[in-house]
Amino acid sequence: PRWNQHYQDGWFFGAEHEGQLAGAIVCHAGAWIWPHSNKIEVRARESGNYAGLRCPWWKGARTWFLVAGPSEAVGITTETYERDGEERTRRNNNAHAYVRRHAWEALETVRRYVLEWPGVQGNFAGEDFYSSSINPSGFWRQQARNAVRNAGKPSRSIGHLSRMQVMFDPDMFGTYWNYWSPQNPNFFTDFIKRPMAMVSNLKDHPDFEKFARMAEMKLREDMYHTITMPGGAGQECPGYQAHALKLYEELAGLCREHLGFDPTEWPRYHAGRDFLWRISQPRRGGRRLFHPGGDTHPGPDGPRDASPFRTSDPQKWVSEEFPGFGAILRNRCGTDRETYLAFKSGPNRGHYHGDQLSLHYCANAAPLAVDHHCSYSPRAGQEHMHNRLAFTVDEFAHANMDGYERLIAFKTGEFADIAVGQVESERLRWVPPLPPEDWDREYPQVRLDTPLRYRRTVVLVKGETDYIVLRDQHDGPEVTARYALHVYGKAPRREGNLFRFDDMSLFCAAPEAFAFEALPWSHGAGGGESTQGVLLSRKGAEGEFITVLYPGNPPEMKPVDGGVQVGNDVIIFGGGIDEEAATRYVSVSRAGQEVLVLQGAEIDLDRSQGEVGLFVPDAGYPFGEIPDWLIRQRSAVPDWMQP
């Protein structure tokens, strides 16, 4: 059934012999919990003497309508036709009509609905849950627009009354509370827009206030699973969050005028708008543009203008954490000397690429090391196409580890700011060497003997010239770790462990020896973009890179025990990924004076990633199983939703 946008899985199984059939049809989505966790398999022998439906069940619940009897009674018919002068036969499957009649429109289902209306006659009207028209990105979206245009027009119809309730029923379109995935949160908004508008036509019904409350609770469910508090980070990348906010604004007039509430007055809505402005990247001349992460589609000249979301004065901004997204480290905001580093270190993954723990870096209010703004044209889903570590094994020349990242430490000071993130995975997934990464493709995987852990520590050192120090650690299986950096400008000049680009330098303090590969790349989206890629590689079961990103010409830089010296600054790192081994995880000193320390005890693997409903990605999001720590943080049902 069309229980989310993707429509990817089969819904009917039958084994037939001499016109008799035994089988099963999926039904009652509202009774399915964790529905995407186990793929249902058909096992059949080529001999034709056995067919079985295998239903793995390790968590959750699901409901089936079992069928047995004559095939035609279930709607399985044979049709004879002629083609190219030959007589042929085909099988028609109309079992959806059978299950609609016996499962969805049976008395035990229909009695859940309000169908009485004094003085109004009529019949129950439902929906065909197997219809391809129930697609919130297609015909359904047009029907929703029509319903909004007709908002408030009286309808004294039992069919209208019943169909509105059916559309809100989780048996029709799975509910977030049962961990259904709409594939993208904005599709959930698109779907519920139509029945919300239909409620406005029922003001003459005695239970109108009940229906208006039903509509409000659906929209609250939607926004609760779309925007993270505090900070306002979306479950989806910035461009799709902007689209979600637009949908709420389109509904606001309908809700205010007819339903008695206004979603644009809710704190989550305002936090979502503020987030898009506060993570915007600088451009010289005072302009601010969208952060380009994920499928945030650019305009004709590159990233879109963020000023429509302006909520505050950038000159008052400092480095800050945005749970679910990660952190923005910055200095001299709102000036032509602004330093900006967006650290994607939160588990919100909707429409994001392979960018866990990646960064987008601007210095002097201009982009340097960038997250490409290509979105779908082409889609840069490969992890080595982002500014992060990527990992490969002998079986795959290029791979993604995927996983859900988390910010596990954040500390600021006058002279330095520190953020630490981590992501884990039990497998690697093959990817093509260059974009595009096709949407919703199941590529080969290698299961790892031990989990691969990747941790990144980001240090913004503030001074006359701000610069960035990175520590990238990994441990677990034997892999080749590749430090990837994509920078605007001409190909760098290499001087030992120093790489000089046009407007910045990269210095590798550790390891001393590594393989180097150039990776220039360009695309035509958003006016075009061309970068010079640097891949630094080393092989091992554990290891680290310590690097410096310095705008312009750097002072003398050299490795020191456990870290790096940059001019008169010394940045020292301690301990492995098991943070208990370190008492001083990061130390920043200037002219011999310690200015900021992050203790190992300040690293928290259970650090809150924000208050938001658990979003279950489905088709097109091959990030792996949702980890237990994320389920634990986000699966609780809030008090306002308790029965």
Tab-separated table of C-alpha atoms in Angstrom, residues 20 76 86 239 325 446 462 493 517 550 561 590 600 634:
chain	number	residue	atom	x	y	z
A	20	GLN	CA	-7.616	-22.296	-5.241
A	76	ILE	CA	-7.143	-13.024	-9.151
A	86	GLU	CA	-0.770	-14.909	-31.011
A	239	GLY	CA	16.997	23.701	1.329
A	325	PHE	CA	22.966	19.547	12.754
A	446	VAL	CA	31.419	-5.395	3.085
A	462	LYS	CA	41.306	32.995	16.977
A	493	ARG	CA	51.897	23.483	-4.868
A	517	GLU	CA	46.386	11.927	-4.842
A	550	TYR	CA	45.441	28.432	7.267
A	561	ASP	CA	54.695	15.601	20.195
A	590	ARG	CA	49.646	30.898	23.008
A	600	GLY	CA	38.481	13.879	28.429
A	634	ARG	CA	14.262	10.421	20.248
